[in-house]
Coordinates of C-alpha atoms and ligand atoms in Angstrom, one line a residue:
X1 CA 67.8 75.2 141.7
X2 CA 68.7 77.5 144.6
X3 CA 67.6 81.7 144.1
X4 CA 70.8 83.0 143.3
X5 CA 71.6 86.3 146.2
X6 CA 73.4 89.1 144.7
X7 CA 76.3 88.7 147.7
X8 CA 79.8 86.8 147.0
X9 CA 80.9 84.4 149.4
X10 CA 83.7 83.7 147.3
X11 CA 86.0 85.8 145.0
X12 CA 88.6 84.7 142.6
X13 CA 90.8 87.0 141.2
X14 CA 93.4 86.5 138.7
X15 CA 94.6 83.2 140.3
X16 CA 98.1 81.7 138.5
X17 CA 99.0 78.2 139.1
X18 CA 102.4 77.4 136.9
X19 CA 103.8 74.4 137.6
X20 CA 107.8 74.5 137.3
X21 CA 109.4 72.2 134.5
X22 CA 112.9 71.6 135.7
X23 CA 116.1 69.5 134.5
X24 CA 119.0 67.8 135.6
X25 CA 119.4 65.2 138.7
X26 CA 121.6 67.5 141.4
X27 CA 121.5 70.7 140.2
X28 CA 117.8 71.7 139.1
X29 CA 116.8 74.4 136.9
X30 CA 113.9 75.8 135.7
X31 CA 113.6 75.2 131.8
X32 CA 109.6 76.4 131.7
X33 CA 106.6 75.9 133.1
X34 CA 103.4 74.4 132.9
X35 CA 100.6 76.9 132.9
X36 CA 97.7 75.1 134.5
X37 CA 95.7 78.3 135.3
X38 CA 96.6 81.6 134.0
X39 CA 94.8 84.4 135.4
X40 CA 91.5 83.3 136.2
X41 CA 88.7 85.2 138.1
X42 CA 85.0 85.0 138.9
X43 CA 82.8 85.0 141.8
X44 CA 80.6 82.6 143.3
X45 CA 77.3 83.7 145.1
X46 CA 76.0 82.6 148.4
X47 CA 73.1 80.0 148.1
X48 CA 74.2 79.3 144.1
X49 CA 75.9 76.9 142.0
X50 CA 78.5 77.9 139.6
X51 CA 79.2 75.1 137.4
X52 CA 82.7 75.3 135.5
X53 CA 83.3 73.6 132.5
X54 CA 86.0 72.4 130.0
X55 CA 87.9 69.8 128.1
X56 CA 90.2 67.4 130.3
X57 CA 93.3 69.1 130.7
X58 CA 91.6 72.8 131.1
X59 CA 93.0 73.9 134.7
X60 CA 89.5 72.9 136.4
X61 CA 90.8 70.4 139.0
X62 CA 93.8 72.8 139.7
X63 CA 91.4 75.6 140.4
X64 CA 89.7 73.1 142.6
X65 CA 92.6 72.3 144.4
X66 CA 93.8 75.6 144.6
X67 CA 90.3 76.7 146.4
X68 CA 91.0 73.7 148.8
X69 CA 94.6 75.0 149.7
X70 CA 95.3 71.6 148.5
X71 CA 98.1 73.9 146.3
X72 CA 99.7 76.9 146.8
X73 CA 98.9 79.5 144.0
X74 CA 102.0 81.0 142.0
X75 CA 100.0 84.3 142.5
X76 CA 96.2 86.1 143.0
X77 CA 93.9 85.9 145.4
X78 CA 91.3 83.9 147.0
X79 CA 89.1 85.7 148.9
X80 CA 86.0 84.1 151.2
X81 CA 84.0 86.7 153.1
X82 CA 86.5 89.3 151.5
X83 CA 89.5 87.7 153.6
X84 CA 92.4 86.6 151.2
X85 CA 92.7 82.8 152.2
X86 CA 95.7 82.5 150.4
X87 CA 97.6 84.5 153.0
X88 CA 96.2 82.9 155.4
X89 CA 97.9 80.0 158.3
X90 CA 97.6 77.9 161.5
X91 CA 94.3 78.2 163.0
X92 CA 93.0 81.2 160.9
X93 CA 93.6 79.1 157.8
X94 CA 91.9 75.8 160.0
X95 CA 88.6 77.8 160.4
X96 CA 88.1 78.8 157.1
X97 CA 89.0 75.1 155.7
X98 CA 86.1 73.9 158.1
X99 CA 83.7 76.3 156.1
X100 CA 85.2 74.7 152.5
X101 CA 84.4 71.1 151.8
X102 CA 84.8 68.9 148.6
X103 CA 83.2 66.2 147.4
X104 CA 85.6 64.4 145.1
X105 CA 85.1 62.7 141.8
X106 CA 85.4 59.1 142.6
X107 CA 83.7 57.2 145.2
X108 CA 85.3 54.3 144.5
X109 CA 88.9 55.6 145.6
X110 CA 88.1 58.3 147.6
X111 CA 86.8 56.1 150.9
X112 CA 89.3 54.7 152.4
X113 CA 88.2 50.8 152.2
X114 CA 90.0 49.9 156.0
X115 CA 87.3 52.1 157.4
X116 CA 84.5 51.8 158.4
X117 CA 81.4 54.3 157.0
X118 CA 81.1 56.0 160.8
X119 CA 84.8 56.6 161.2
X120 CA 85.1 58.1 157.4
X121 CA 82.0 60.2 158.0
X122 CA 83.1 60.9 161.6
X123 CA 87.1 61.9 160.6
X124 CA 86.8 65.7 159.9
X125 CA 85.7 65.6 163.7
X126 CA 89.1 64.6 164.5
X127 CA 90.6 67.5 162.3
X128 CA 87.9 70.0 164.1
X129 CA 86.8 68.0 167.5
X130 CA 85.1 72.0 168.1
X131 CA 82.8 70.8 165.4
X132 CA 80.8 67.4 167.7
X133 CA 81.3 66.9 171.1
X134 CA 83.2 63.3 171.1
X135 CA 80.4 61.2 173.0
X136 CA 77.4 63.0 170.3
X137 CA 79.8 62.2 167.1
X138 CA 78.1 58.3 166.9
X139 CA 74.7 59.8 166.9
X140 CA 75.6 62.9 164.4
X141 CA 77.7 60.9 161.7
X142 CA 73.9 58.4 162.1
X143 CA 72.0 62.2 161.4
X144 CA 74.6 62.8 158.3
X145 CA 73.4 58.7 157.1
X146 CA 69.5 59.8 157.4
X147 CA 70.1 63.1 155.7
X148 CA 71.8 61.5 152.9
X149 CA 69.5 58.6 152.2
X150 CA 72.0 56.3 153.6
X151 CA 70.1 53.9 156.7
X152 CA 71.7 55.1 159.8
X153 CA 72.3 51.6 160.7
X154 CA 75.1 51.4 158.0
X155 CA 77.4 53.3 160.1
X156 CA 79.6 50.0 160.9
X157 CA 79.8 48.9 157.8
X158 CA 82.6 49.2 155.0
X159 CA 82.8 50.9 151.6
X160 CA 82.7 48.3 149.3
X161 CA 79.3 47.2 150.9
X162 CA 78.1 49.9 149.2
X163 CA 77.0 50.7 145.4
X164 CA 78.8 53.8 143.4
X165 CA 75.6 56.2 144.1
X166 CA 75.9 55.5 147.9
X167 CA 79.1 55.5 148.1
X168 CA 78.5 58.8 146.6
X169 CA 76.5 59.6 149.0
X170 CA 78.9 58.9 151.8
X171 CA 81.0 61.1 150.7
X172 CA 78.4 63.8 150.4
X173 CA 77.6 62.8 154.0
X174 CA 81.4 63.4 155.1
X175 CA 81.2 67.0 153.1
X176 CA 78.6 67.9 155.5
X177 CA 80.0 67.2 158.5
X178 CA 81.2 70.4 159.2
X179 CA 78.6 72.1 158.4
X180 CA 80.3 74.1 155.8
X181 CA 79.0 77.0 153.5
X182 CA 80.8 76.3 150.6
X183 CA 81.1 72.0 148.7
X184 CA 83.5 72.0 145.8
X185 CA 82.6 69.0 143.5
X186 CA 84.9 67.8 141.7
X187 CA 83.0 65.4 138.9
X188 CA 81.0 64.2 141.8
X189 CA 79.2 61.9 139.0
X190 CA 80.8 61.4 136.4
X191 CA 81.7 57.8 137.5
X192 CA 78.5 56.7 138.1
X193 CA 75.8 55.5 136.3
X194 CA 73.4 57.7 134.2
X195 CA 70.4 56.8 136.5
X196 CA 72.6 56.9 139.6
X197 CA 74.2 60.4 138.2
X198 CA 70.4 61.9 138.8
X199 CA 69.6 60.8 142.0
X200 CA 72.8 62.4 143.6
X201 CA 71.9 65.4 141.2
X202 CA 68.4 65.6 143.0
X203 CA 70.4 64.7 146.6
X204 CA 72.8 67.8 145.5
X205 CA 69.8 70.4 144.9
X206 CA 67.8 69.1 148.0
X207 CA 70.6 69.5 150.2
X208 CA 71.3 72.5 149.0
X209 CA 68.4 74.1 149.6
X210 CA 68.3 72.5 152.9
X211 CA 71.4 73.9 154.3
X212 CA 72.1 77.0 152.2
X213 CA 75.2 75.8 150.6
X214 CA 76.7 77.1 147.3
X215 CA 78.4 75.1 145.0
X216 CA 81.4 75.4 142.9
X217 CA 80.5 71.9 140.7
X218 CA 83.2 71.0 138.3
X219 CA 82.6 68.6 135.2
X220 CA 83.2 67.7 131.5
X221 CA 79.6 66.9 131.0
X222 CA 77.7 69.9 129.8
X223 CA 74.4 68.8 130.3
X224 CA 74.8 67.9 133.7
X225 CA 76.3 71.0 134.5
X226 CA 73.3 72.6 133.0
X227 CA 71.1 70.9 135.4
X228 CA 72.6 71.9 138.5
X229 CA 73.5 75.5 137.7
X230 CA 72.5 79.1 138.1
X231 CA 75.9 80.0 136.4
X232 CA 78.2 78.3 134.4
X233 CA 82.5 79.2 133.5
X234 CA 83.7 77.7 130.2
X235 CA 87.3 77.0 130.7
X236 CA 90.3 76.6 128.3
X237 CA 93.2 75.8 128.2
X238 CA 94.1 77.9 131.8
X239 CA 91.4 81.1 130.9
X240 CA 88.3 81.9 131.4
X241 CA 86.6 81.6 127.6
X242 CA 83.0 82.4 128.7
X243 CA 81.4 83.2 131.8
X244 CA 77.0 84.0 132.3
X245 CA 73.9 82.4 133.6
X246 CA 72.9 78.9 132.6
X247 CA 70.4 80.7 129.8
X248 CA 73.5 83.2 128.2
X249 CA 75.9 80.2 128.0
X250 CA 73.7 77.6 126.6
X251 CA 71.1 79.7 124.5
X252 CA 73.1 82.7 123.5
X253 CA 77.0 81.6 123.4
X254 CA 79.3 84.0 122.2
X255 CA 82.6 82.5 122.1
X256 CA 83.4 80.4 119.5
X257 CA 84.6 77.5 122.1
X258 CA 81.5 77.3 124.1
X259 CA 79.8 77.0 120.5
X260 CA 81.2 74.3 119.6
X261 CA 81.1 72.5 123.1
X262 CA 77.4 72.7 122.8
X263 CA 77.3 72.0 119.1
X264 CA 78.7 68.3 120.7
X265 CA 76.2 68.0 123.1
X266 CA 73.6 65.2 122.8
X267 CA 70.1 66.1 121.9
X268 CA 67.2 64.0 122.7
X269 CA 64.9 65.0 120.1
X270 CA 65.7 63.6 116.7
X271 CA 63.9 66.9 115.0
X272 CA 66.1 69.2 117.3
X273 CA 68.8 67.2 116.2
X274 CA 68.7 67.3 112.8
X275 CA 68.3 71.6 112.7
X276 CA 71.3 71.6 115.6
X277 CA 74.1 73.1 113.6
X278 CA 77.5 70.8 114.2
X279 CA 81.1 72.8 114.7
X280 CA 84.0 70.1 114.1
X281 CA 86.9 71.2 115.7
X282 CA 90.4 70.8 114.0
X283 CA 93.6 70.1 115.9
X284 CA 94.5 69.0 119.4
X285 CA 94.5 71.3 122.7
X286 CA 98.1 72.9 122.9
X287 CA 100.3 71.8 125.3
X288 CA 99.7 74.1 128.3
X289 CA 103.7 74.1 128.5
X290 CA 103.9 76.6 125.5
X291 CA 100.4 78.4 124.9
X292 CA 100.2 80.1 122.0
X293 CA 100.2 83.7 121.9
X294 CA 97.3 86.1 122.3
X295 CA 94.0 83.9 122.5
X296 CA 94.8 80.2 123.4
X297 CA 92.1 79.3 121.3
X298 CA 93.4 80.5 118.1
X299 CA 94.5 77.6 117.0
X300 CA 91.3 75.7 116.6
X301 CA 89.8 78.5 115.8
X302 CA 87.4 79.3 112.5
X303 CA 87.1 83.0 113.4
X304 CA 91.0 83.6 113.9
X305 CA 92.6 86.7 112.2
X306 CA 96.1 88.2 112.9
X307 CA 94.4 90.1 116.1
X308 CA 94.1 87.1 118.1
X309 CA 98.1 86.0 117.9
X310 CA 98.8 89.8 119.0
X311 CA 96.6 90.2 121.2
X312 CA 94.9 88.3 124.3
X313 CA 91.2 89.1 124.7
X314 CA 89.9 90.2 128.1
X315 CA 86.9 88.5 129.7
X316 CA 84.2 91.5 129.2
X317 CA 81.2 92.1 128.0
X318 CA 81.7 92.3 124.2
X319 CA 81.7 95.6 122.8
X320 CA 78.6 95.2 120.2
X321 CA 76.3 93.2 122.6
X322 CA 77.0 96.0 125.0
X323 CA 74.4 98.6 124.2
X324 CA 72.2 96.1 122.0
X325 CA 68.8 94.8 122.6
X326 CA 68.6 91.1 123.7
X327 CA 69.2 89.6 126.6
X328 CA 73.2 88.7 125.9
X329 CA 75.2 90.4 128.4
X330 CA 77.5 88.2 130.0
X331 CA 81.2 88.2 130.1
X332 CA 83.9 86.3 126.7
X333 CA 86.9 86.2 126.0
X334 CA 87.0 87.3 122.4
X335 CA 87.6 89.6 119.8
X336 CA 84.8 89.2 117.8
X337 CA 82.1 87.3 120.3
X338 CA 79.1 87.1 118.6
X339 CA 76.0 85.4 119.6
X340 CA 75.4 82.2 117.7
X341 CA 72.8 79.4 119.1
X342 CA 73.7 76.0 118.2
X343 CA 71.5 74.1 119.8
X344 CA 67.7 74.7 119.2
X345 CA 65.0 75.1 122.0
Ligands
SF4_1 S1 89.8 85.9 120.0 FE1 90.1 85.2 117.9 S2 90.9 83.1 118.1 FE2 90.1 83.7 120.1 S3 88.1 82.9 120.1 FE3 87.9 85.0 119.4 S4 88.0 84.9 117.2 FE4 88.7 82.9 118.0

Protein backbone atom coordinates (compact mmCIF):
# COMPACT_ATOMS: atom_id res chain seq x y z
CA UNK A 1 0.00 0.00 0.00
CA UNK A 2 1.19 3.47 -1.10
CA UNK A 3 2.31 6.19 2.07
CA UNK A 4 -0.66 8.20 2.21
CA UNK A 5 0.69 12.42 1.74
CA UNK A 6 -1.28 14.79 3.66
CA UNK A 7 -2.15 16.90 0.17
CA UNK A 8 -5.66 16.43 -1.76
CA UNK A 9 -5.54 16.04 -5.30
CA UNK A 10 -9.13 15.64 -5.27
CA UNK A 11 -12.03 17.21 -3.24
CA UNK A 12 -15.63 16.43 -3.18
CA UNK A 13 -17.93 18.57 -1.70
CA UNK A 14 -21.52 18.14 -1.14
CA UNK A 15 -22.03 16.57 -4.62
CA UNK A 16 -26.09 15.99 -5.50
CA UNK A 17 -26.99 13.74 -8.31
CA UNK A 18 -31.03 13.55 -8.49
CA UNK A 19 -32.27 11.91 -11.22
CA UNK A 20 -35.79 13.45 -12.52
CA UNK A 21 -38.84 11.05 -12.42
CA UNK A 22 -41.21 12.51 -15.02
CA UNK A 23 -44.76 11.57 -16.53
CA UNK A 24 -46.76 11.83 -19.43
CA UNK A 25 -45.83 11.23 -23.32
CA UNK A 26 -45.90 15.06 -24.78
CA UNK A 27 -46.09 17.15 -22.04
CA UNK A 28 -43.45 15.99 -19.31
CA UNK A 29 -43.44 16.77 -15.72
CA UNK A 30 -41.53 16.32 -13.00
CA UNK A 31 -43.40 14.03 -10.35
CA UNK A 32 -39.97 13.34 -8.06
CA UNK A 33 -36.89 12.31 -8.22
CA UNK A 34 -34.47 9.74 -7.72
CA UNK A 35 -31.84 10.68 -5.24
CA UNK A 36 -28.79 8.76 -6.23
CA UNK A 37 -26.26 10.92 -4.25
CA UNK A 38 -27.31 13.34 -1.77
CA UNK A 39 -24.68 15.54 -0.49
CA UNK A 40 -21.64 13.68 -0.37
CA UNK A 41 -18.09 14.96 0.34
CA UNK A 42 -14.62 13.63 1.11
CA UNK A 43 -11.19 13.94 -0.17
CA UNK A 44 -8.87 11.79 -1.84
CA UNK A 45 -4.99 12.15 -1.24
CA UNK A 46 -2.25 12.21 -3.73
CA UNK A 47 -0.37 8.78 -3.90
CA UNK A 48 -3.49 6.91 -1.87
CA UNK A 49 -6.36 4.76 -2.35
CA UNK A 50 -9.73 5.56 -0.98
CA UNK A 51 -11.82 2.64 -1.27
CA UNK A 52 -15.71 3.34 -1.15
CA UNK A 53 -18.03 0.96 -0.15
CA UNK A 54 -21.75 -0.04 -0.13
CA UNK A 55 -24.71 -2.14 -0.96
CA UNK A 56 -25.70 -2.29 -4.73
CA UNK A 57 -27.89 0.56 -5.28
CA UNK A 58 -25.78 3.00 -2.73
CA UNK A 59 -24.94 5.96 -5.32
CA UNK A 60 -21.12 4.52 -5.79
CA UNK A 61 -21.15 4.08 -9.55
CA UNK A 62 -22.93 7.58 -9.88
CA UNK A 63 -20.22 9.20 -7.83
CA UNK A 64 -17.96 7.41 -10.19
CA UNK A 65 -19.50 8.65 -13.08
CA UNK A 66 -19.96 11.96 -11.82
CA UNK A 67 -16.00 12.19 -11.15
CA UNK A 68 -15.61 11.10 -14.84
CA UNK A 69 -18.01 13.95 -16.16
CA UNK A 70 -19.67 10.97 -17.55
CA UNK A 71 -22.93 13.01 -15.63
CA UNK A 72 -23.59 16.24 -14.92
CA UNK A 73 -24.09 16.93 -11.11
CA UNK A 74 -27.59 18.54 -9.98
CA UNK A 75 -25.27 20.55 -7.73
CA UNK A 76 -21.61 20.72 -5.54
CA UNK A 77 -18.37 20.66 -6.57
CA UNK A 78 -15.64 18.70 -7.83
CA UNK A 79 -12.49 20.10 -7.29
CA UNK A 80 -8.88 18.58 -8.71
CA UNK A 81 -5.86 20.71 -7.79
CA UNK A 82 -8.52 23.11 -6.13
CA UNK A 83 -10.03 23.93 -9.75
CA UNK A 84 -13.96 23.11 -9.77
CA UNK A 85 -14.14 20.59 -12.78
CA UNK A 86 -17.63 20.79 -12.85
CA UNK A 87 -17.54 24.31 -14.22
CA UNK A 88 -15.29 23.49 -16.36
CA UNK A 89 -15.52 23.00 -20.78
CA UNK A 90 -13.79 22.65 -24.17
CA UNK A 91 -10.13 22.20 -23.82
CA UNK A 92 -9.84 23.15 -20.06
CA UNK A 93 -12.31 20.40 -19.23
CA UNK A 94 -10.11 17.98 -22.06
CA UNK A 95 -6.85 18.48 -20.01
CA UNK A 96 -8.13 17.67 -16.83
CA UNK A 97 -10.04 14.43 -18.30
CA UNK A 98 -6.52 13.29 -19.57
CA UNK A 99 -5.31 13.41 -15.86
CA UNK A 100 -8.74 11.17 -14.77
CA UNK A 101 -8.82 7.63 -16.04
CA UNK A 102 -11.15 4.65 -15.04
CA UNK A 103 -10.85 1.31 -15.16
CA UNK A 104 -14.27 -0.17 -15.47
CA UNK A 105 -15.92 -3.16 -13.82
CA UNK A 106 -16.16 -5.59 -16.59
CA UNK A 107 -13.54 -6.73 -18.95
CA UNK A 108 -15.63 -8.75 -20.73
CA UNK A 109 -17.87 -5.76 -22.12
CA UNK A 110 -15.83 -3.02 -21.68
CA UNK A 111 -13.20 -3.88 -24.86
CA UNK A 112 -14.62 -3.38 -27.73
CA UNK A 113 -14.35 -7.09 -29.38
CA UNK A 114 -13.85 -5.49 -33.29
CA UNK A 115 -10.62 -4.12 -32.05
CA UNK A 116 -7.75 -5.13 -31.85
CA UNK A 117 -5.61 -4.92 -28.26
CA UNK A 118 -3.09 -2.00 -29.91
CA UNK A 119 -5.93 0.10 -31.25
CA UNK A 120 -8.03 -0.15 -27.74
CA UNK A 121 -4.85 0.51 -25.83
CA UNK A 122 -3.75 3.04 -28.43
CA UNK A 123 -7.45 5.04 -28.71
CA UNK A 124 -7.12 7.71 -25.83
CA UNK A 125 -4.27 8.81 -28.26
CA UNK A 126 -6.74 9.74 -30.71
CA UNK A 127 -8.81 11.72 -28.11
CA UNK A 128 -5.29 13.46 -26.87
CA UNK A 129 -2.74 12.86 -30.03
CA UNK A 130 -0.56 15.72 -27.56
CA UNK A 131 -0.21 12.58 -25.37
CA UNK A 132 2.22 10.06 -28.26
CA UNK A 133 3.62 11.32 -31.20
CA UNK A 134 1.56 9.15 -34.04
CA UNK A 135 4.67 7.18 -35.51
CA UNK A 136 5.94 6.29 -31.33
CA UNK A 137 2.11 5.22 -30.43
CA UNK A 138 2.95 1.30 -31.90
CA UNK A 139 5.92 1.10 -29.70
CA UNK A 140 4.30 2.93 -26.44
CA UNK A 141 0.83 0.94 -26.47
CA UNK A 142 3.86 -2.40 -26.68
CA UNK A 143 5.56 -0.39 -23.35
CA UNK A 144 1.82 -0.19 -21.75
CA UNK A 145 1.59 -4.48 -22.69
CA UNK A 146 5.21 -5.06 -20.81
CA UNK A 147 4.15 -2.88 -17.93
CA UNK A 148 1.00 -4.67 -17.46
CA UNK A 149 2.19 -8.27 -17.72
CA UNK A 150 0.58 -8.53 -21.02
CA UNK A 151 3.58 -9.87 -23.86
CA UNK A 152 4.05 -6.92 -26.14
CA UNK A 153 3.63 -9.19 -28.96
CA UNK A 154 -0.21 -9.29 -28.22
CA UNK A 155 -0.74 -5.98 -29.48
CA UNK A 156 -2.57 -7.42 -32.86
CA UNK A 157 -4.52 -9.55 -31.32
CA UNK A 158 -8.33 -9.43 -30.23
CA UNK A 159 -10.17 -9.42 -26.77
CA UNK A 160 -11.59 -12.61 -26.61
CA UNK A 161 -8.07 -14.09 -27.09
CA UNK A 162 -7.64 -13.19 -23.83
CA UNK A 163 -8.68 -14.60 -20.22
CA UNK A 164 -10.81 -12.21 -17.70
CA UNK A 165 -7.45 -11.23 -15.59
CA UNK A 166 -5.82 -10.05 -18.82
CA UNK A 167 -8.34 -8.75 -20.20
CA UNK A 168 -8.28 -6.88 -16.97
CA UNK A 169 -5.20 -6.02 -17.59
CA UNK A 170 -5.72 -4.41 -20.87
CA UNK A 171 -7.88 -2.24 -19.60
CA UNK A 172 -5.53 -1.25 -16.84
CA UNK A 173 -3.07 -0.85 -19.76
CA UNK A 174 -5.50 1.62 -21.59
CA UNK A 175 -5.97 3.58 -18.07
CA UNK A 176 -2.48 4.35 -18.26
CA UNK A 177 -2.02 5.59 -21.38
CA UNK A 178 -2.26 9.01 -20.50
CA UNK A 179 -0.34 8.95 -17.97
CA UNK A 180 -2.87 10.16 -15.55
CA UNK A 181 -2.76 11.00 -11.76
CA UNK A 182 -5.84 9.94 -10.75
CA UNK A 183 -7.68 5.73 -12.05
CA UNK A 184 -11.17 5.44 -10.79
CA UNK A 185 -12.04 1.67 -10.50
CA UNK A 186 -15.08 0.84 -10.74
CA UNK A 187 -15.39 -3.03 -9.37
CA UNK A 188 -12.28 -3.64 -11.40
CA UNK A 189 -12.58 -7.38 -10.05
CA UNK A 190 -15.38 -8.26 -9.00
CA UNK A 191 -15.94 -10.31 -12.23
CA UNK A 192 -13.08 -12.27 -12.03
CA UNK A 193 -11.98 -15.10 -10.44
CA UNK A 194 -10.86 -15.17 -6.72
CA UNK A 195 -7.19 -16.08 -7.76
CA UNK A 196 -7.39 -13.79 -10.76
CA UNK A 197 -9.01 -10.95 -8.36
CA UNK A 198 -5.31 -11.04 -6.47
CA UNK A 199 -3.03 -10.80 -9.12
CA UNK A 200 -4.70 -7.57 -10.57
CA UNK A 201 -4.86 -6.52 -6.77
CA UNK A 202 -0.94 -6.94 -6.66
CA UNK A 203 -0.80 -5.34 -10.55
CA UNK A 204 -2.94 -2.38 -8.88
CA UNK A 205 -0.49 -1.75 -5.80
CA UNK A 206 2.64 -2.19 -8.01
CA UNK A 207 1.55 0.17 -10.47
CA UNK A 208 0.70 2.36 -8.20
CA UNK A 209 3.70 2.74 -6.56
CA UNK A 210 5.38 2.89 -9.81
CA UNK A 211 3.63 5.81 -11.23
CA UNK A 212 2.34 7.69 -8.15
CA UNK A 213 -1.26 7.23 -8.87
CA UNK A 214 -4.10 7.49 -6.32
CA UNK A 215 -7.03 5.58 -6.42
CA UNK A 216 -10.60 6.07 -5.91
CA UNK A 217 -11.48 1.99 -6.05
CA UNK A 218 -15.13 1.29 -5.78
CA UNK A 219 -16.65 -2.20 -4.69
CA UNK A 220 -19.20 -4.36 -2.75
CA UNK A 221 -16.58 -6.61 -1.52
CA UNK A 222 -15.27 -5.44 1.86
CA UNK A 223 -12.43 -7.41 2.09
CA UNK A 224 -11.01 -6.55 -0.98
CA UNK A 225 -11.40 -3.14 -0.45
CA UNK A 226 -9.52 -3.65 2.77
CA UNK A 227 -6.61 -4.85 0.90
CA UNK A 228 -6.10 -2.12 -1.34
CA UNK A 229 -6.84 0.78 0.88
CA UNK A 230 -5.30 3.51 3.06
CA UNK A 231 -8.94 4.88 3.54
CA UNK A 232 -12.17 3.47 3.13
CA UNK A 233 -16.09 5.60 2.63
CA UNK A 234 -19.09 3.47 3.73
CA UNK A 235 -21.89 4.52 1.59
CA UNK A 236 -25.76 4.34 1.96
CA UNK A 237 -28.31 4.82 0.39
CA UNK A 238 -26.88 8.40 -1.33
CA UNK A 239 -24.73 9.56 2.12
CA UNK A 240 -21.77 9.18 3.43
CA UNK A 241 -22.41 6.61 6.66
CA UNK A 242 -18.71 6.32 7.80
CA UNK A 243 -15.64 7.60 6.59
CA UNK A 244 -11.54 6.79 8.36
CA UNK A 245 -8.53 4.77 7.70
CA UNK A 246 -8.66 1.15 6.80
CA UNK A 247 -7.86 0.36 10.85
CA UNK A 248 -11.00 2.99 12.26
CA UNK A 249 -13.48 1.39 9.74
CA UNK A 250 -12.69 -2.18 10.14
CA UNK A 251 -11.43 -2.41 13.76
CA UNK A 252 -13.26 0.37 15.45
CA UNK A 253 -16.70 1.00 13.47
CA UNK A 254 -19.01 3.37 14.80
CA UNK A 255 -21.94 3.41 12.68
CA UNK A 256 -24.29 0.92 13.09
CA UNK A 257 -24.23 0.13 9.09
CA UNK A 258 -20.65 -0.35 8.76
CA UNK A 259 -21.14 -2.88 11.85
CA UNK A 260 -23.17 -4.90 10.36
CA UNK A 261 -21.37 -4.84 6.87
CA UNK A 262 -18.45 -6.35 8.60
CA UNK A 263 -20.49 -8.49 10.97
CA UNK A 264 -21.22 -10.32 7.12
CA UNK A 265 -17.91 -10.44 6.17
CA UNK A 266 -16.20 -13.94 5.82
CA UNK A 267 -13.65 -14.93 8.24
CA UNK A 268 -11.11 -17.47 7.59
CA UNK A 269 -10.40 -18.70 10.92
CA UNK A 270 -13.11 -20.93 12.33
CA UNK A 271 -12.17 -19.71 16.11
CA UNK A 272 -12.38 -15.97 14.92
CA UNK A 273 -15.57 -17.01 13.56
CA UNK A 274 -17.26 -18.46 16.12
CA UNK A 275 -16.48 -15.19 18.76
CA UNK A 276 -17.40 -12.75 15.56
CA UNK A 277 -20.62 -11.22 16.72
CA UNK A 278 -23.47 -11.49 13.73
CA UNK A 279 -25.93 -8.24 13.11
CA UNK A 280 -28.94 -9.52 10.89
CA UNK A 281 -30.33 -6.77 9.27
CA UNK A 282 -34.25 -6.43 8.93
CA UNK A 283 -36.01 -4.90 5.88
CA UNK A 284 -35.00 -3.96 2.39
CA UNK A 285 -32.93 -0.68 1.34
CA UNK A 286 -35.57 2.15 0.73
CA UNK A 287 -36.26 3.17 -2.49
CA UNK A 288 -33.87 6.10 -3.16
CA UNK A 289 -37.14 7.75 -4.85
CA UNK A 290 -38.56 8.56 -1.26
CA UNK A 291 -35.79 8.34 1.53
CA UNK A 292 -36.98 8.41 4.71
CA UNK A 293 -36.55 11.33 6.85
CA UNK A 294 -33.67 12.31 9.01
CA UNK A 295 -31.04 9.24 8.83
CA UNK A 296 -31.65 6.99 5.83
CA UNK A 297 -30.68 4.21 7.87
CA UNK A 298 -33.38 4.34 10.35
CA UNK A 299 -35.27 1.97 9.05
CA UNK A 300 -33.00 -1.00 9.45
CA UNK A 301 -31.81 0.35 12.25
CA UNK A 302 -31.51 -1.39 16.02
CA UNK A 303 -30.35 1.87 17.62
CA UNK A 304 -33.19 4.11 16.05
CA UNK A 305 -35.13 6.52 18.49
CA UNK A 306 -37.42 9.37 17.50
CA UNK A 307 -34.03 11.64 16.92
CA UNK A 308 -33.15 9.97 13.81
CA UNK A 309 -36.68 10.60 11.83
CA UNK A 310 -36.20 14.44 13.02
CA UNK A 311 -33.12 14.86 12.46
CA UNK A 312 -30.24 13.94 9.77
CA UNK A 313 -26.87 13.29 11.33
CA UNK A 314 -23.88 15.10 9.99
CA UNK A 315 -20.68 13.24 8.99
CA UNK A 316 -18.31 14.36 12.09
CA UNK A 317 -16.41 13.09 14.52
CA UNK A 318 -18.85 11.85 17.13
CA UNK A 319 -19.18 13.90 20.11
CA UNK A 320 -18.08 11.29 22.89
CA UNK A 321 -15.05 9.78 20.91
CA UNK A 322 -14.07 13.32 20.54
CA UNK A 323 -12.03 14.05 23.58
CA UNK A 324 -11.64 10.23 24.59
CA UNK A 325 -8.68 8.05 24.75
CA UNK A 326 -8.31 5.49 21.90
CA UNK A 327 -7.47 5.71 18.69
CA UNK A 328 -11.24 6.34 17.17
CA UNK A 329 -11.41 9.54 15.50
CA UNK A 330 -12.79 9.35 12.21
CA UNK A 331 -15.80 10.91 10.77
CA UNK A 332 -20.03 8.96 11.06
CA UNK A 333 -22.98 9.82 10.41
CA UNK A 334 -24.85 9.13 13.58
CA UNK A 335 -26.46 10.13 16.55
CA UNK A 336 -25.30 7.83 18.83
CA UNK A 337 -21.84 6.33 16.98
CA UNK A 338 -20.33 4.20 19.23
CA UNK A 339 -17.42 2.04 18.76
CA UNK A 340 -18.33 -1.57 18.54
CA UNK A 341 -15.79 -4.28 16.93
CA UNK A 342 -17.48 -7.07 15.27
CA UNK A 343 -15.02 -8.78 13.85
CA UNK A 344 -12.00 -10.09 16.08
CA UNK A 345 -8.25 -9.62 15.29
S1 LIG B 1 -28.66 8.15 13.46
FE1 LIG B 1 -30.09 6.78 14.47
S2 LIG B 1 -30.96 5.50 12.84
FE2 LIG B 1 -29.14 6.50 12.03
S3 LIG B 1 -27.53 5.03 12.31
FE3 LIG B 1 -27.49 6.37 14.08
S4 LIG B 1 -28.81 5.38 15.60
FE4 LIG B 1 -29.21 4.41 13.63
Amino acid sequence: MAETAREPILEVRHLVKHFPLTRGVLFKRQVGAVKAVDDISFELFRGETLGIVGESGCGKSTVAKLLMNLEQPTSGEILYKGEDITKLSGRALKAVRRNIQMVFQDPYTSLNPRMTVGDIIGEPFEIHPEAAPKGDRRAKVRELLDVVGLNPEYINRYPHQFSGGQRQRIGIARGLALNPEIIICDEPVSALDVSVQAQVINLMERLQDEFELSYLFIAHDLSIVRHISDRVGVMYLGRMAEIGTDREIYEHPTHPYTQALLSAVPVPDPEARDRRERIILHGDVPSPANPPSGCRFRTRCWKAEQRCADETPLLAVPEVLRDAEGPVRHPSACHFAEERTVVPA
